mmCIF file of C-alpha atoms in Angstrom:
data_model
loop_
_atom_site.group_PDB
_atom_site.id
_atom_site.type_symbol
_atom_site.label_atom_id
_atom_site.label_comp_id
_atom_site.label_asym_id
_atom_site.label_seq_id
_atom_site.Cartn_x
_atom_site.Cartn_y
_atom_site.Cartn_z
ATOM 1 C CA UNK A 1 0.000 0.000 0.000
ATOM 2 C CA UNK A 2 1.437 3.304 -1.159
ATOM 3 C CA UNK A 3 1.346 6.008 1.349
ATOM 4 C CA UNK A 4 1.526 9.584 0.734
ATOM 5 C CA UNK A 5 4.851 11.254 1.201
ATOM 6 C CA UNK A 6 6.668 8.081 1.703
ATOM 7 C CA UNK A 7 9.433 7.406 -0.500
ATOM 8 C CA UNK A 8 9.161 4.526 -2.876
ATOM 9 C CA UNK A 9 12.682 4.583 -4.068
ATOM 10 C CA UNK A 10 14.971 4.475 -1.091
ATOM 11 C CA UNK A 11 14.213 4.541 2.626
ATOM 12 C CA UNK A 12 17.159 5.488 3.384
ATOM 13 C CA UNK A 13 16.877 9.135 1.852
ATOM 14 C CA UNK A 14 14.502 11.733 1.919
ATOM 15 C CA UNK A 15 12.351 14.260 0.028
ATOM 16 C CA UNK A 16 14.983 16.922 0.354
ATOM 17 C CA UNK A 17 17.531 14.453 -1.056
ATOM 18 C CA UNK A 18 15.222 12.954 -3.175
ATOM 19 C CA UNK A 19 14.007 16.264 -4.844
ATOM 20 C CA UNK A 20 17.809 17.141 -5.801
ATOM 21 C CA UNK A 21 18.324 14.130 -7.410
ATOM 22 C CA UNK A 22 15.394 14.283 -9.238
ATOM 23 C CA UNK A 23 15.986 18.171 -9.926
ATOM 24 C CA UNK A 24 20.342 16.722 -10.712
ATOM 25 C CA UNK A 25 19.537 14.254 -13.222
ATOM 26 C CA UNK A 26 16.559 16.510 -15.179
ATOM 27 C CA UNK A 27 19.660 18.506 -15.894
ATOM 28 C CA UNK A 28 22.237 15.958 -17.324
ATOM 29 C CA UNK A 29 18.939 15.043 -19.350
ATOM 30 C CA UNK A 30 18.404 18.656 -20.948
ATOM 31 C CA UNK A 31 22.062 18.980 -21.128
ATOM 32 C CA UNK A 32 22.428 15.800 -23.215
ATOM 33 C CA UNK A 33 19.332 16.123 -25.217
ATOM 34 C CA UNK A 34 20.604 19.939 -25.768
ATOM 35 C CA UNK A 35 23.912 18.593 -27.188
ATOM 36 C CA UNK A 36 22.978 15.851 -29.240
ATOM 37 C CA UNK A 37 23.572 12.360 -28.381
ATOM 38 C CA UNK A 38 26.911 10.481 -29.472
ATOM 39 C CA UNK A 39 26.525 6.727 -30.042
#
């Protein structure tokens, strides 16, 4: 049962944490999409 608030990811961080990484890797993903991708 889900439970508002509650982390689904990792217990052992929490929203602040959480809500960087989210906000760290939305970044790297702009970044990447902004400078083409090399395969």
């Amino acid at each position: 049962k889900l439970t508002y608030g509650q982390s689904i990811t990792d217990a052992c961080i929490g929203w602040d944490d959480s809500e960087m990484v989210i906000h760290r890797l939305a970044e790297a993903v702009r970044k990447r999409r902004a400078g083409g991708s090399v395969c």
